[in-house]
Tab-separated table of C-alpha atoms and ligand atoms in Angstrom:
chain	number	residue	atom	x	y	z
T	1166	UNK	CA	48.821	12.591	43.055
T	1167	UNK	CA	46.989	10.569	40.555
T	1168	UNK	CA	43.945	11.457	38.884
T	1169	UNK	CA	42.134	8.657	41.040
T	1170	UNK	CA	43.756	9.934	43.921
T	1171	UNK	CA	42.033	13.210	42.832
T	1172	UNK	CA	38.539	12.119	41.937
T	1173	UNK	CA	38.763	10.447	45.504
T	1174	UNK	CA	39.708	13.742	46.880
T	1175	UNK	CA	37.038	15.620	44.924
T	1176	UNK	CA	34.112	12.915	45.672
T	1177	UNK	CA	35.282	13.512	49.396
T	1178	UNK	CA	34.968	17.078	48.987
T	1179	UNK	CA	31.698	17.252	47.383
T	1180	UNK	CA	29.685	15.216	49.945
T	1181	UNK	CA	30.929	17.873	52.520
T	1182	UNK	CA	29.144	20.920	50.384
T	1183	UNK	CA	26.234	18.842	50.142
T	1184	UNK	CA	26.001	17.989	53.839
T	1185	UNK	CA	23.592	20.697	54.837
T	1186	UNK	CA	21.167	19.530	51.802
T	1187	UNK	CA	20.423	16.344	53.507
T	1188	UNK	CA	17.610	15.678	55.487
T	1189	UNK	CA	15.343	12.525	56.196
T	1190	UNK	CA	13.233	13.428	53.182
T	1191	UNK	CA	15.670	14.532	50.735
T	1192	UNK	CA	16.535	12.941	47.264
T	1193	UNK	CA	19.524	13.820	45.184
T	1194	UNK	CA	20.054	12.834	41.942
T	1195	UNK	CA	23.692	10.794	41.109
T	1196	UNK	CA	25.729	10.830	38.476
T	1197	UNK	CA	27.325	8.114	36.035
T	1198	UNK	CA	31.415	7.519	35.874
T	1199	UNK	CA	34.239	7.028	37.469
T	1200	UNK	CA	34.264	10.233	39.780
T	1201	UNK	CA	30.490	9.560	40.656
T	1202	UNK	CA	31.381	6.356	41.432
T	1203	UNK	CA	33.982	7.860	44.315
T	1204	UNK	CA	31.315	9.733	45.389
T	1205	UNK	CA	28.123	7.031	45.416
T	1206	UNK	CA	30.734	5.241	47.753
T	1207	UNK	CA	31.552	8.105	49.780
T	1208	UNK	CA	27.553	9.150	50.018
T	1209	UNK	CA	27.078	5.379	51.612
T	1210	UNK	CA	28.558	6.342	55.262
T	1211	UNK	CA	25.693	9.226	54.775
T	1212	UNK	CA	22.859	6.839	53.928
T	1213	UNK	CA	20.744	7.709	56.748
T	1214	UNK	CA	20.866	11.088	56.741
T	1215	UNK	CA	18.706	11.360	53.594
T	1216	UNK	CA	15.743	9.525	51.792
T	1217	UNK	CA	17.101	8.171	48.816
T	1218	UNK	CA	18.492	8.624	45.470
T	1219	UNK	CA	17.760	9.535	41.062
T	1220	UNK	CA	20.041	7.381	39.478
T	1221	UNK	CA	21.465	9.017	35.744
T	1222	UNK	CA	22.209	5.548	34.331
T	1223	UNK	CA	21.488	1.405	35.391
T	1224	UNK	CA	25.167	1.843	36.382
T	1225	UNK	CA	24.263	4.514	38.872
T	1226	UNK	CA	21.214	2.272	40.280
T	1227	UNK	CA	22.973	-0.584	40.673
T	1228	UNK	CA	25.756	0.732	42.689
T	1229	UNK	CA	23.489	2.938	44.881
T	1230	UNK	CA	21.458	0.114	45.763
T	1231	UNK	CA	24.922	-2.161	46.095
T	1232	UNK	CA	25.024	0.272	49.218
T	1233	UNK	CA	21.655	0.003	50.672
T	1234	UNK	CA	21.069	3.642	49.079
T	1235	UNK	CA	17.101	3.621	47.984
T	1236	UNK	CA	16.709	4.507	44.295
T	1237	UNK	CA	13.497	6.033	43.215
T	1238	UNK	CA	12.114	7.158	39.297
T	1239	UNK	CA	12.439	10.572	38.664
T	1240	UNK	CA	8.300	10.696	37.719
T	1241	UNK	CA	7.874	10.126	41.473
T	1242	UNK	CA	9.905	13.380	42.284
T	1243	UNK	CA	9.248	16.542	41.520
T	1244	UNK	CA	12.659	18.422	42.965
T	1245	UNK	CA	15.995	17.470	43.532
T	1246	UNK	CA	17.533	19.296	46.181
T	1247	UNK	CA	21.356	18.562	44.401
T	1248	UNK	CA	22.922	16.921	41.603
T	1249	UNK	CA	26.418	15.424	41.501
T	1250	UNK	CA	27.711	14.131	38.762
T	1251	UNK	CA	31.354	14.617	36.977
T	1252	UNK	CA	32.042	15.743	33.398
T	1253	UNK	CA	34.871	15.345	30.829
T	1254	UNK	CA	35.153	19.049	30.104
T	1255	UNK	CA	34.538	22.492	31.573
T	1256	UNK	CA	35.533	25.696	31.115
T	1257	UNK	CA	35.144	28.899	32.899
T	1258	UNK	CA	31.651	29.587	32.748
T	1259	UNK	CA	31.098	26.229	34.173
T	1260	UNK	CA	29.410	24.526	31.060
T	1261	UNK	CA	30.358	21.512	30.257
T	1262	UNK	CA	30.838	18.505	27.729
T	1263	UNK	CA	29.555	15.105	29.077
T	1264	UNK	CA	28.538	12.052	28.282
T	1265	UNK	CA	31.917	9.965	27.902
T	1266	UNK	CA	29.997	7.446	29.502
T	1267	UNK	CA	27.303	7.661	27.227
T	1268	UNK	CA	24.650	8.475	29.792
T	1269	UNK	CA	24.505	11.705	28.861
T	1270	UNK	CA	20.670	12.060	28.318
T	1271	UNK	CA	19.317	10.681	31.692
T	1272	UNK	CA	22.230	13.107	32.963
T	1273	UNK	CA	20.828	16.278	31.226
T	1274	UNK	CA	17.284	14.944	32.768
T	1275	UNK	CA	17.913	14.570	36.188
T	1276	UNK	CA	19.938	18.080	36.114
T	1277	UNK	CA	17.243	19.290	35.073
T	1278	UNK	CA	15.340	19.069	38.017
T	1279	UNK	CA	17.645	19.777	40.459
T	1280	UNK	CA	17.836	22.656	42.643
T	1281	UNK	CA	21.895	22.952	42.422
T	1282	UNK	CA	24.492	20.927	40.049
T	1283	UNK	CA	27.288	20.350	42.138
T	1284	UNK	CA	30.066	18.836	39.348
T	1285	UNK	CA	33.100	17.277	40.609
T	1286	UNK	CA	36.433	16.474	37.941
T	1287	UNK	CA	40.073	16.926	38.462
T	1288	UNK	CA	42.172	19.546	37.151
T	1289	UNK	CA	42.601	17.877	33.470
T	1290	UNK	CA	38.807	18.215	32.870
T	1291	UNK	CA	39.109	22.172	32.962
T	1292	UNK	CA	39.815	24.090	29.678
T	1293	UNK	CA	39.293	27.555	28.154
T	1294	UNK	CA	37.519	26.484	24.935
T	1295	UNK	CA	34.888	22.876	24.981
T	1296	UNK	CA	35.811	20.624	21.866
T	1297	UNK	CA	38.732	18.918	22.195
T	1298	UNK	CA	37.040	16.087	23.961
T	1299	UNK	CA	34.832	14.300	21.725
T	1300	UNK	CA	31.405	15.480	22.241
T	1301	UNK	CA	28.903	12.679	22.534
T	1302	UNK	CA	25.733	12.589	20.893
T	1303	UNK	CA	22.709	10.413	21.708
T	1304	UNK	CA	21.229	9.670	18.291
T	1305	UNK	CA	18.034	7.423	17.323
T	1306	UNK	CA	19.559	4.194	15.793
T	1307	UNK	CA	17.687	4.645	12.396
T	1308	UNK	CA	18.650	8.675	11.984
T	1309	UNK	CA	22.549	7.398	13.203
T	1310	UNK	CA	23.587	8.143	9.030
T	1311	UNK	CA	21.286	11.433	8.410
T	1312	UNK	CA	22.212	12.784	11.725
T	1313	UNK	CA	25.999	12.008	10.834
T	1314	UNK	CA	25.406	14.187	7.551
T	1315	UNK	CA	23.997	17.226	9.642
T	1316	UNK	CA	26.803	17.612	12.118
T	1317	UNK	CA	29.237	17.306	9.661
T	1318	UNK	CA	27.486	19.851	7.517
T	1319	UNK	CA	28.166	21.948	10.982
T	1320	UNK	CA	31.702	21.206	10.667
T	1321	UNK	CA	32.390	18.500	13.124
T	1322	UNK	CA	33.491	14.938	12.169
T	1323	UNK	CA	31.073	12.631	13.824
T	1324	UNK	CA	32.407	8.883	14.868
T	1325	UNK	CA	29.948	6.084	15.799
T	1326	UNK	CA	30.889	4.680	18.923
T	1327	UNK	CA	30.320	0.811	17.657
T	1328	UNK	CA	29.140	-1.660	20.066
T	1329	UNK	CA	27.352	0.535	22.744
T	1330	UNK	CA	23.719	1.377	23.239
T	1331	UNK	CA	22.685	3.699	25.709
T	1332	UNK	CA	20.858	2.596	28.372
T	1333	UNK	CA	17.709	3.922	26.156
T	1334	UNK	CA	18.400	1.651	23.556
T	1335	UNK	CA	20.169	4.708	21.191
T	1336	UNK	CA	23.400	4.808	19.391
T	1337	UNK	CA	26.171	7.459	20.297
T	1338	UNK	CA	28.191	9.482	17.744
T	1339	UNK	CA	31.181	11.141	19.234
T	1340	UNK	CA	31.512	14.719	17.264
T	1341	UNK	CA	35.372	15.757	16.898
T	1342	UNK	CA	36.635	19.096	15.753
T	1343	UNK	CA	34.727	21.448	17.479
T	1344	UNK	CA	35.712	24.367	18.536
T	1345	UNK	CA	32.976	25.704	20.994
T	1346	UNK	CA	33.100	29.308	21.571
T	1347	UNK	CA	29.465	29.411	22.161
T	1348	UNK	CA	28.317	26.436	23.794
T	1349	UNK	CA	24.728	27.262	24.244
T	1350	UNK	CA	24.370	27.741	19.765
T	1351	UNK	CA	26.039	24.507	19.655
T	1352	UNK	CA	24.025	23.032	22.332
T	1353	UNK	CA	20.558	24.320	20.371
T	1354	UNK	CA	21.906	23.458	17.224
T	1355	UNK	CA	22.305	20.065	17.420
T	1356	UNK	CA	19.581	19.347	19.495
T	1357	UNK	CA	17.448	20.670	16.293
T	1358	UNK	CA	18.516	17.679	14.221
T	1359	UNK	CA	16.098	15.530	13.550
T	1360	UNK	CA	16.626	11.926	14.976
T	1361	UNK	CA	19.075	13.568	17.585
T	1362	UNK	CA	18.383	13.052	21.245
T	1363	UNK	CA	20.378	14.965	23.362
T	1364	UNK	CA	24.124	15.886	23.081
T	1365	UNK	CA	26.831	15.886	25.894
T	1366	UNK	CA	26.824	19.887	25.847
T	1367	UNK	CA	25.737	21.309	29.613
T	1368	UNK	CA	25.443	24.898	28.696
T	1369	UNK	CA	21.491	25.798	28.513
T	1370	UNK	CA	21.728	24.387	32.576
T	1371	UNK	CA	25.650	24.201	32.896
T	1372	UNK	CA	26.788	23.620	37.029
T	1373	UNK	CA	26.211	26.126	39.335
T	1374	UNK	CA	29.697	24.936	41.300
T	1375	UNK	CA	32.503	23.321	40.134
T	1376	UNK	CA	34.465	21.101	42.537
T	1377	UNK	CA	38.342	21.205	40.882
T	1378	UNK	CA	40.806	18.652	42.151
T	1379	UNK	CA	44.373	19.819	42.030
T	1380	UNK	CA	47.465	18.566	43.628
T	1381	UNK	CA	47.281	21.779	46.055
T	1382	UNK	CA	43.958	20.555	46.607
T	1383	UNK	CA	40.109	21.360	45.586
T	1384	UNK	CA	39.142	24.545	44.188
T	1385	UNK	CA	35.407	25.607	44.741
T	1386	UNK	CA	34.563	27.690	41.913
T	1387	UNK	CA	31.125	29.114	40.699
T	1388	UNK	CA	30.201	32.112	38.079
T	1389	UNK	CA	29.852	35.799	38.639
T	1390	UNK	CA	28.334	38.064	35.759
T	1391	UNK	CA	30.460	40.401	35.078
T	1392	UNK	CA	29.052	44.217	33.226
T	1393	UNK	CA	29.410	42.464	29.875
T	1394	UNK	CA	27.150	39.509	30.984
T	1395	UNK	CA	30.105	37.094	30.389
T	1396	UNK	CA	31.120	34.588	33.761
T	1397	UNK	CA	34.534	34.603	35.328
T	1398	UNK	CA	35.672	31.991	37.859
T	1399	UNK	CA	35.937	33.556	40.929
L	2251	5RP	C1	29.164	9.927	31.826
L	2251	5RP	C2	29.737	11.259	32.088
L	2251	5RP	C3	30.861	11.348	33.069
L	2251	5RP	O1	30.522	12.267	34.041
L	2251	5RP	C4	32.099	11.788	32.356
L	2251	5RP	O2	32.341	10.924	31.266
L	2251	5RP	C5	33.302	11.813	33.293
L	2251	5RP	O3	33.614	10.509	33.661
L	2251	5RP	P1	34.764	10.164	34.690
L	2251	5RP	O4	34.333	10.690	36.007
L	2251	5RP	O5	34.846	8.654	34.632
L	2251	5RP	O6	36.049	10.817	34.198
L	2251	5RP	O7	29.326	12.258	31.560
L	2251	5RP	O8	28.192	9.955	30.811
């Protein structure tokens, strides 16, 4: 199968566990990407089963409303009975790196107020340590050289990704060579830089369920705490 044939199959899945969320007043916030954008066009044959949509990026929007899907500003909602959205790493305890589409802050946002992050990838998107994937960071165009100096002062190598603006008008640098065994430090860490944003790291509100296409098909997997406090797929 190919990994579009996957994110097809994992879009498909994920409007089925979100079924039972929908009701004539119910918004759900959307994603930004490729896998989103399997499931934006799934969620279309569902359009009147629910109220309308919170769009993470103008991308999002555009192709919601392409589909006759009503897109409303997050300041006019107060909860969000789901969020989808996809990610470009996760590991076991479901936290994630995002943000390979840059739209990584209006993600983080909108996740925030949702009552359950449903995220949806195929199988190459799940790993036992976060890192090897770039990890974005949405950076204020004047700190872009400061904020460059503090992460690699933490170790990583920071590239600017020329030529792209977020849709908030910031800069991203993509952070290689980390190795994140604790993702919530990191997360903290580098959202304590001045002039830094957000980064891609998901781990302070990582998904509650992880949708994982594989070529036996998708995996439903959420967290358990074990004694020692530490999550295992189960
Ligand atoms: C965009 C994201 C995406 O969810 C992530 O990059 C995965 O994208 P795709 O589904 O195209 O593989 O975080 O900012």
């Amino acid at each position: 199968m190919s990994q579009d044939e996957l994110k097809q199959q994992v879009a498909l899945a994920a409007l089925q566990y979100i079924k039972p969320q929908l009701r004539p007043d119910a918004i759900i916030g959307v994603g930004t990407g490729s896998t989103a954008n399997f499931f934006i066009d799934a969620l279309a044959a569902l359009k009147y089963d629910f109220k309308g949509a919170v769009a993470s990026s103008e991308a999002t929007a555009e192709r919601l409303r392409g589909h006759g899907i009503e897109v409303f500003d997050l300041n006019e909602v107060s909860q969000l009975a789901v969020y989808v959205d996809g990610a470009d790493e996760a590991n076991r305890q479901l936290e994630l790196i995002k943000g390979g589409g840059g739209a990584l802050t209006r993600e983080k946002v909108v996740a925030s107020v949702a009552k359950m992050f449903v995220c949806i990838v195929d199988e190459s998107k799940a790993v036992e340590m976060l890192g090897a994937f770039p990890l974005p960071v949405e950076v204020l165009p004047m700190a872009r050289s400061s904020v460059a100096r503090a992460i690699t002062a933490l170790g990583g190598q920071p590239i600017y990704r020329a030529g792209m603006l977020t849709d908030n008008g910031n800069i991203i640098l993509d952070v290689h060579g980390l190795s994140i065994s604790n993702a919530k430090e990191m997360e903290n860490k580098l959202n304590n830089i001045v002039g830094v944003v957000t980064n891609g790291l998901f781990a302070q509100r990582s998904a509650d369920v992880l949708l994982l296409a594989t070529s036996e098909g998708v995996k439903t997997l959420t967290v358990i705490n074990t004694p020692a406090g530490s999550g295992e797929f189960y």
